[in-house]
Amino acid sequence: MTRQRRVILEELRKLDFHPTADEVYEIVRRRLPRISLSTVYRDLEVLCDYGEIQVLEIGCSKKHFDPETRSHYHARCSRCGRVENLPVEPFTYLERAFSDLCEYEITGHRMELIGLCPVCRQQKGQEEAPGG
Amino acid sequence: MTRQRRVILEELRKLDFHPTADEVYEIVRRRLPRISLSTVYRDLEVLCDYGEIQVLEIGCSKKHFDPETRSHYHARCSRCGRVENLPVEPFTYLERAFSDLCEYEITGHRMELIGLCPVCRQQKGQEEAPGG
DNA sequence: CTAGATGCAAATTCTTTGCGGTCAA
DNA sequence: TTGACCGCAAAGAATTTGCATCTAG
């Protein structure tokens, strides 16, 4: 566990949302101004291998990194791309139910709620009623 | 609706899985050998805008294209990447339930079952018991 | 004609890799 | 001294864009 790796993990754990690699880079740079983006990518991968964090390939095009490795659901803002946790236990019985409906050997599932986060909700309200 | 666009849509509708852009390219090339990959990307985007197909940003890194635009769930093979439909109606009540659990204004949700498709299931079985 | 669409090649974006130098045990 | 790790720059993969040409109306 190197300095860079430790700082990345610490910063990830402070956040209430799941950042992308370049967001991690920007955040970590405040404490380690000389860190490189490739170190961030490499350390995020190592932290996944160690089982300290997980990658979310959600919404897509960019990966998001989550310091909680147990399975859980996410909410994603369709406006700003923010990804955060949903406070419910995953419905594992769904996997058994779906096993009977298809030929797949089911090993897991993923659910994502899509909508507007509180901030974007408010901003959208202001745009739609400008000044009156 | 140009020739290229029509052929792309026809071929998509024939498939029982949801291909990536380069898979669409390979398939469509059999009928239109001079089509370019950028036309495929561009036409897939136009078809989305027209509401004829939808993009699945699933599993990630590559987009998958689905000629069924109504909301539905998918199964994804963790071995070969195949993405196909699940024969169940989406549980829209989940959106109302989650609205009470978070501050989001929920507009939709997505669920994806992960596992081994029938083909990979069989291949895996053969690898694990080679020759007896 | 002309507006939109195409094919090709170059550009972008996100991510990974190669390499020489650094640091801790 | 050694092996893992770093920063930098270059390479890769997926996707998008610029541009000259083509085509249907």
Short mmCIF file of C-alpha atoms (C1' of nucleotides) in Angstrom, two decimals:
data_model
loop_
_atom_site.label_atom_id
_atom_site.label_comp_id
_atom_site.label_asym_id
_atom_site.label_seq_id
_atom_site.Cartn_x
_atom_site.Cartn_y
_atom_site.Cartn_z
CA MET A 1 0.00 0.00 0.00
CA THR A 2 1.89 3.02 -1.30
CA ARG A 3 1.23 6.63 -0.45
CA GLN A 4 -0.64 7.26 -3.72
CA ARG A 5 -2.74 4.16 -3.31
CA ARG A 6 -3.63 5.00 0.27
CA VAL A 7 -4.63 8.56 -0.59
CA ILE A 8 -6.81 7.36 -3.47
CA LEU A 9 -8.60 4.91 -1.17
CA GLU A 10 -9.01 7.48 1.60
CA GLU A 11 -10.48 10.06 -0.76
CA LEU A 12 -12.83 7.52 -2.34
CA ARG A 13 -14.12 6.60 1.11
CA LYS A 14 -14.86 10.22 1.96
CA LEU A 15 -17.22 10.73 -0.96
CA ASP A 16 -20.96 10.17 -0.99
CA PHE A 17 -20.91 9.49 -4.73
CA HIS A 18 -18.82 7.30 -7.04
CA PRO A 19 -16.38 9.28 -9.16
CA THR A 20 -14.81 8.51 -12.52
CA ALA A 21 -11.06 8.05 -12.90
CA ASP A 22 -10.46 11.64 -13.91
CA GLU A 23 -12.56 12.89 -11.01
CA VAL A 24 -10.44 10.77 -8.66
CA TYR A 25 -7.38 12.29 -10.30
CA GLU A 26 -8.60 15.85 -9.70
CA ILE A 27 -9.49 15.11 -6.08
CA VAL A 28 -6.27 13.26 -5.24
CA ARG A 29 -4.16 15.93 -6.92
CA ARG A 30 -5.10 18.34 -4.14
CA ARG A 31 -3.08 16.17 -1.75
CA LEU A 32 -0.53 14.78 -4.22
CA PRO A 33 0.04 17.45 -6.86
CA ARG A 34 2.63 15.39 -8.75
CA ILE A 35 0.53 12.23 -9.16
CA SER A 36 -0.15 11.17 -12.72
CA LEU A 37 -3.41 10.07 -14.29
CA SER A 38 -1.90 6.73 -15.22
CA THR A 39 -0.97 6.07 -11.61
CA VAL A 40 -4.58 6.77 -10.70
CA TYR A 41 -5.80 4.28 -13.29
CA ARG A 42 -3.19 1.72 -12.26
CA ASP A 43 -3.88 2.08 -8.54
CA LEU A 44 -7.62 1.91 -9.04
CA GLU A 45 -7.08 -1.36 -10.85
CA VAL A 46 -4.80 -2.69 -8.11
CA LEU A 47 -7.34 -1.68 -5.46
CA CYS A 48 -9.97 -3.67 -7.38
CA ASP A 49 -7.67 -6.68 -7.49
CA TYR A 50 -7.13 -6.36 -3.73
CA GLY A 51 -10.92 -6.28 -3.30
CA GLU A 52 -10.81 -2.84 -1.69
CA ILE A 53 -13.07 -1.17 -4.25
CA GLN A 54 -15.22 -2.11 -7.23
CA VAL A 55 -15.64 -0.71 -10.71
CA LEU A 56 -19.09 0.32 -11.85
CA GLU A 57 -19.64 0.10 -15.54
CA ILE A 58 -22.86 1.97 -15.45
CA GLY A 59 -24.49 4.52 -17.70
CA CYS A 60 -21.31 3.89 -19.54
CA SER A 61 -18.47 5.40 -21.54
CA LYS A 62 -16.71 6.15 -18.24
CA LYS A 63 -16.03 3.80 -15.37
CA HIS A 64 -17.04 4.80 -11.85
CA PHE A 65 -15.24 3.61 -8.72
CA ASP A 66 -17.00 2.52 -5.56
CA PRO A 67 -15.25 1.79 -2.23
CA GLU A 68 -18.13 -0.49 -1.18
CA THR A 69 -17.52 -3.93 -2.66
CA ARG A 70 -20.64 -5.67 -1.42
CA SER A 71 -23.40 -5.85 -4.02
CA HIS A 72 -25.82 -2.95 -3.90
CA TYR A 73 -27.98 -0.82 -6.16
CA HIS A 74 -27.24 2.61 -7.56
CA ALA A 75 -29.01 5.76 -8.58
CA ARG A 76 -27.69 7.72 -11.51
CA CYS A 77 -28.54 11.29 -12.42
CA SER A 78 -29.37 11.55 -16.10
CA ARG A 79 -28.41 15.21 -16.11
CA CYS A 80 -25.03 15.44 -14.33
CA GLY A 81 -23.99 11.76 -14.35
CA ARG A 82 -23.65 11.50 -10.57
CA VAL A 83 -23.77 7.91 -9.31
CA GLU A 84 -24.53 7.04 -5.71
CA ASN A 85 -25.81 4.21 -3.52
CA LEU A 86 -29.38 3.18 -2.87
CA PRO A 87 -30.12 2.19 0.71
CA VAL A 88 -31.69 -1.21 0.11
CA GLU A 89 -30.54 -4.78 0.22
CA PRO A 90 -30.35 -6.35 -3.27
CA PHE A 91 -33.20 -8.68 -4.12
CA THR A 92 -31.23 -11.88 -4.53
CA TYR A 93 -34.41 -13.89 -4.95
CA LEU A 94 -34.70 -12.26 -8.38
CA GLU A 95 -31.74 -14.30 -9.55
CA ARG A 96 -33.46 -17.55 -8.66
CA ALA A 97 -36.69 -16.35 -10.24
CA PHE A 98 -34.95 -15.40 -13.48
CA SER A 99 -33.04 -18.69 -13.59
CA ASP A 100 -36.34 -20.37 -14.35
CA LEU A 101 -37.15 -17.90 -17.11
CA CYS A 102 -34.02 -18.17 -19.20
CA GLU A 103 -31.29 -20.61 -20.11
CA TYR A 104 -28.59 -18.61 -18.34
CA GLU A 105 -26.68 -19.78 -15.30
CA ILE A 106 -27.23 -16.61 -13.31
CA THR A 107 -24.36 -15.42 -11.15
CA GLY A 108 -25.49 -11.92 -10.27
CA HIS A 109 -27.61 -8.96 -11.19
CA ARG A 110 -27.45 -5.24 -11.28
CA MET A 111 -30.04 -2.55 -10.90
CA GLU A 112 -29.79 1.13 -11.49
CA LEU A 113 -32.42 3.77 -10.90
CA ILE A 114 -32.26 6.70 -13.28
CA GLY A 115 -33.52 10.16 -12.51
CA LEU A 116 -32.63 13.63 -11.38
CA CYS A 117 -30.46 14.14 -8.33
CA PRO A 118 -31.60 16.77 -5.79
CA VAL A 119 -29.26 19.43 -7.23
CA CYS A 120 -30.34 18.93 -10.84
CA ARG A 121 -33.97 18.72 -9.78
CA GLN A 122 -33.73 22.19 -8.32
CA GLN A 123 -31.75 23.60 -11.25
CA LYS A 124 -34.29 22.21 -13.71
CA GLY A 125 -37.10 23.85 -11.73
CA GLN A 126 -35.37 27.22 -11.92
CA GLU A 127 -34.78 26.92 -15.68
CA GLU A 128 -38.41 26.11 -16.38
CA ALA A 129 -39.76 29.03 -14.36
CA PRO A 130 -37.25 31.83 -15.03
CA GLY A 131 -38.06 34.84 -12.93
CA GLY A 132 -41.70 34.21 -12.55
CA MET B 1 -34.76 6.23 -44.61
CA THR B 2 -31.78 5.49 -46.82
CA ARG B 3 -30.72 2.08 -48.09
CA GLN B 4 -27.96 1.76 -45.46
CA ARG B 5 -30.26 2.79 -42.66
CA ARG B 6 -32.97 0.37 -43.76
CA VAL B 7 -30.56 -2.55 -44.02
CA ILE B 8 -29.13 -1.83 -40.56
CA LEU B 9 -32.62 -1.80 -39.07
CA GLU B 10 -33.67 -4.97 -40.91
CA GLU B 11 -30.60 -6.87 -39.77
CA LEU B 12 -30.97 -5.69 -36.17
CA ARG B 13 -34.55 -6.95 -36.15
CA LYS B 14 -33.50 -10.39 -37.34
CA LEU B 15 -31.16 -11.02 -34.40
CA ASP B 16 -32.04 -12.65 -31.10
CA PHE B 17 -29.25 -10.73 -29.34
CA HIS B 18 -28.12 -7.10 -29.24
CA PRO B 19 -24.91 -6.49 -31.17
CA THR B 20 -22.24 -3.83 -30.77
CA ALA B 21 -21.55 -1.27 -33.51
CA ASP B 22 -18.73 -3.29 -35.03
CA GLU B 23 -20.85 -6.44 -35.00
CA VAL B 24 -23.58 -4.52 -36.83
CA TYR B 25 -20.92 -3.39 -39.30
CA GLU B 26 -19.76 -6.96 -39.98
CA ILE B 27 -23.33 -8.19 -40.44
CA VAL B 28 -24.48 -5.33 -42.67
CA ARG B 29 -21.34 -5.56 -44.80
CA ARG B 30 -22.56 -8.88 -46.13
CA ARG B 31 -25.36 -6.99 -47.89
CA LEU B 32 -23.61 -3.64 -48.40
CA PRO B 33 -19.92 -4.40 -48.84
CA ARG B 34 -18.95 -0.73 -49.34
CA ILE B 35 -20.61 0.63 -46.20
CA SER B 36 -18.27 2.32 -43.75
CA LEU B 37 -18.07 1.92 -40.00
CA SER B 38 -18.78 5.60 -39.48
CA THR B 39 -21.99 5.32 -41.48
CA VAL B 40 -23.00 2.46 -39.20
CA TYR B 41 -22.32 4.59 -36.12
CA ARG B 42 -24.09 7.57 -37.64
CA ASP B 43 -27.12 5.60 -38.77
CA LEU B 44 -27.42 3.84 -35.43
CA GLU B 45 -27.54 7.24 -33.80
CA VAL B 46 -30.14 8.51 -36.26
CA LEU B 47 -32.26 5.39 -35.69
CA CYS B 48 -32.12 6.14 -31.97
CA ASP B 49 -33.22 9.71 -32.59
CA TYR B 50 -36.11 8.42 -34.72
CA GLY B 51 -37.05 6.12 -31.84
CA GLU B 52 -36.60 2.99 -33.95
CA ILE B 53 -33.96 1.42 -31.73
CA GLN B 54 -32.30 2.02 -28.36
CA VAL B 55 -28.71 2.01 -27.17
CA LEU B 56 -27.80 -0.25 -24.28
CA GLU B 57 -24.92 1.00 -22.22
CA ILE B 58 -24.49 -2.19 -20.37
CA GLY B 59 -21.50 -4.14 -19.13
CA CYS B 60 -19.73 -1.24 -20.72
CA SER B 61 -16.86 -0.10 -22.91
CA LYS B 62 -18.96 -1.00 -25.94
CA LYS B 63 -22.50 0.09 -26.73
CA HIS B 64 -25.09 -2.49 -27.73
CA PHE B 65 -28.06 -1.76 -30.01
CA ASP B 66 -31.56 -3.05 -29.44
CA PRO B 67 -34.45 -2.76 -31.94
CA GLU B 68 -37.01 -3.00 -29.13
CA THR B 69 -37.46 0.46 -27.64
CA ARG B 70 -39.95 -0.38 -24.91
CA SER B 71 -38.33 -0.79 -21.51
CA HIS B 72 -37.28 -4.34 -20.71
CA TYR B 73 -34.61 -6.27 -18.84
CA HIS B 74 -31.52 -7.92 -20.22
CA ALA B 75 -29.28 -10.87 -19.57
CA ARG B 76 -25.58 -10.55 -20.24
CA CYS B 77 -23.08 -13.35 -20.56
CA SER B 78 -20.00 -12.60 -18.49
CA ARG B 79 -17.91 -14.85 -20.72
CA CYS B 80 -18.75 -13.89 -24.32
CA GLY B 81 -20.50 -10.56 -23.75
CA ARG B 82 -23.72 -11.59 -25.46
CA VAL B 83 -26.69 -9.40 -24.46
CA GLU B 84 -30.28 -10.50 -24.95
CA ASN B 85 -33.80 -9.86 -23.68
CA LEU B 86 -35.45 -11.27 -20.58
CA PRO B 87 -39.10 -12.27 -21.02
CA VAL B 88 -40.62 -10.33 -18.13
CA GLU B 89 -42.43 -7.06 -17.75
CA PRO B 90 -40.33 -4.46 -15.90
CA PHE B 91 -41.30 -3.90 -12.30
CA THR B 92 -42.36 -0.27 -12.55
CA TYR B 93 -43.57 -0.27 -8.96
CA LEU B 94 -39.88 -0.35 -7.98
CA GLU B 95 -39.55 3.21 -9.22
CA ARG B 96 -42.29 4.43 -6.92
CA ALA B 97 -40.83 2.43 -4.04
CA PHE B 98 -37.37 3.88 -4.57
CA SER B 99 -38.73 7.41 -4.88
CA ASP B 100 -39.50 7.25 -1.19
CA LEU B 101 -36.01 6.00 -0.35
CA CYS B 102 -33.93 8.67 -2.03
CA GLU B 103 -34.07 12.29 -3.02
CA TYR B 104 -34.06 11.52 -6.71
CA GLU B 105 -36.90 12.26 -9.10
CA ILE B 106 -36.94 8.79 -10.63
CA THR B 107 -37.65 8.56 -14.35
CA GLY B 108 -36.68 4.98 -15.06
CA HIS B 109 -34.69 1.98 -14.03
CA ARG B 110 -32.61 -0.72 -15.55
CA MET B 111 -31.91 -4.25 -14.55
CA GLU B 112 -29.43 -6.67 -15.94
CA LEU B 113 -28.93 -10.31 -15.03
CA ILE B 114 -25.37 -11.53 -15.33
CA GLY B 115 -24.38 -15.11 -15.94
CA LEU B 116 -23.38 -17.70 -18.50
CA CYS B 117 -25.32 -18.06 -21.72
CA PRO B 118 -26.24 -21.61 -22.80
CA VAL B 119 -23.29 -21.85 -25.20
CA CYS B 120 -20.69 -20.69 -22.66
CA ARG B 121 -22.26 -22.88 -20.01
CA GLN B 122 -21.62 -25.91 -22.14
CA GLN B 123 -18.12 -24.82 -23.14
CA LYS B 124 -17.21 -24.21 -19.53
CA GLY B 125 -18.46 -27.67 -18.60
CA GLN B 126 -16.26 -29.24 -21.26
CA GLU B 127 -13.18 -27.31 -20.13
CA GLU B 128 -13.59 -28.34 -16.53
CA ALA B 129 -13.94 -32.05 -17.33
CA PRO B 130 -11.45 -32.56 -20.20
CA GLY B 131 -11.69 -36.13 -21.44
CA GLY B 132 -13.15 -37.54 -18.24
"C1'" DC C 1 -29.67 22.66 -57.99
"C1'" DT C 2 -29.58 21.41 -53.01
"C1'" DA C 3 -30.04 19.30 -48.68
"C1'" DG C 4 -28.86 15.46 -46.60
"C1'" DA C 5 -26.05 11.12 -46.56
"C1'" DT C 6 -21.99 8.57 -47.59
"C1'" DG C 7 -17.01 6.79 -47.43
"C1'" DC C 8 -12.64 7.73 -46.01
"C1'" DA C 9 -9.27 9.46 -42.97
"C1'" DA C 10 -8.17 12.13 -39.15
"C1'" DA C 11 -9.42 13.56 -34.55
"C1'" DT C 12 -11.28 12.77 -29.76
"C1'" DT C 13 -12.00 10.54 -25.56
"C1'" DC C 14 -11.08 7.21 -22.21
"C1'" DT C 15 -7.86 3.84 -20.82
"C1'" DT C 16 -3.62 1.07 -20.98
"C1'" DT C 17 1.30 0.27 -21.72
"C1'" DG C 18 6.50 1.00 -22.18
"C1'" DC C 19 10.26 2.81 -20.12
"C1'" DG C 20 13.75 5.08 -17.44
"C1'" DG C 21 14.14 6.74 -12.86
"C1'" DT C 22 12.89 6.40 -7.67
"C1'" DC C 23 12.14 4.51 -3.18
"C1'" DA C 24 11.71 1.27 0.70
"C1'" DA C 25 13.16 -3.10 2.62
"C1'" DT D 1 20.51 -4.40 -4.52
"C1'" DT D 2 16.15 -5.69 -5.75
"C1'" DG D 3 11.49 -5.49 -6.90
"C1'" DA D 4 7.59 -2.89 -6.92
"C1'" DC D 5 5.98 1.61 -8.19
"C1'" DC D 6 6.04 6.15 -10.07
"C1'" DG D 7 5.57 9.98 -13.75
"C1'" DC D 8 5.68 10.92 -18.40
"C1'" DA D 9 4.73 10.09 -23.03
"C1'" DA D 10 3.15 7.15 -26.43
"C1'" DA D 11 -0.08 3.56 -27.83
"C1'" DG D 12 -4.79 1.40 -28.12
"C1'" DA D 13 -9.73 0.88 -28.51
"C1'" DA D 14 -14.21 2.79 -29.29
"C1'" DT D 15 -16.46 6.48 -31.14
"C1'" DT D 16 -17.01 10.98 -33.47
"C1'" DT D 17 -16.00 14.55 -36.84
"C1'" DG D 18 -14.35 17.05 -41.21
"C1'" DC D 19 -14.64 17.03 -45.82
"C1'" DA D 20 -15.21 16.10 -50.65
"C1'" DT D 21 -18.36 13.45 -53.26
"C1'" DC D 22 -22.66 11.38 -54.40
"C1'" DT D 23 -27.74 10.94 -54.78
"C1'" DA D 24 -32.76 11.45 -54.50
"C1'" DG D 25 -36.23 14.72 -55.04
#
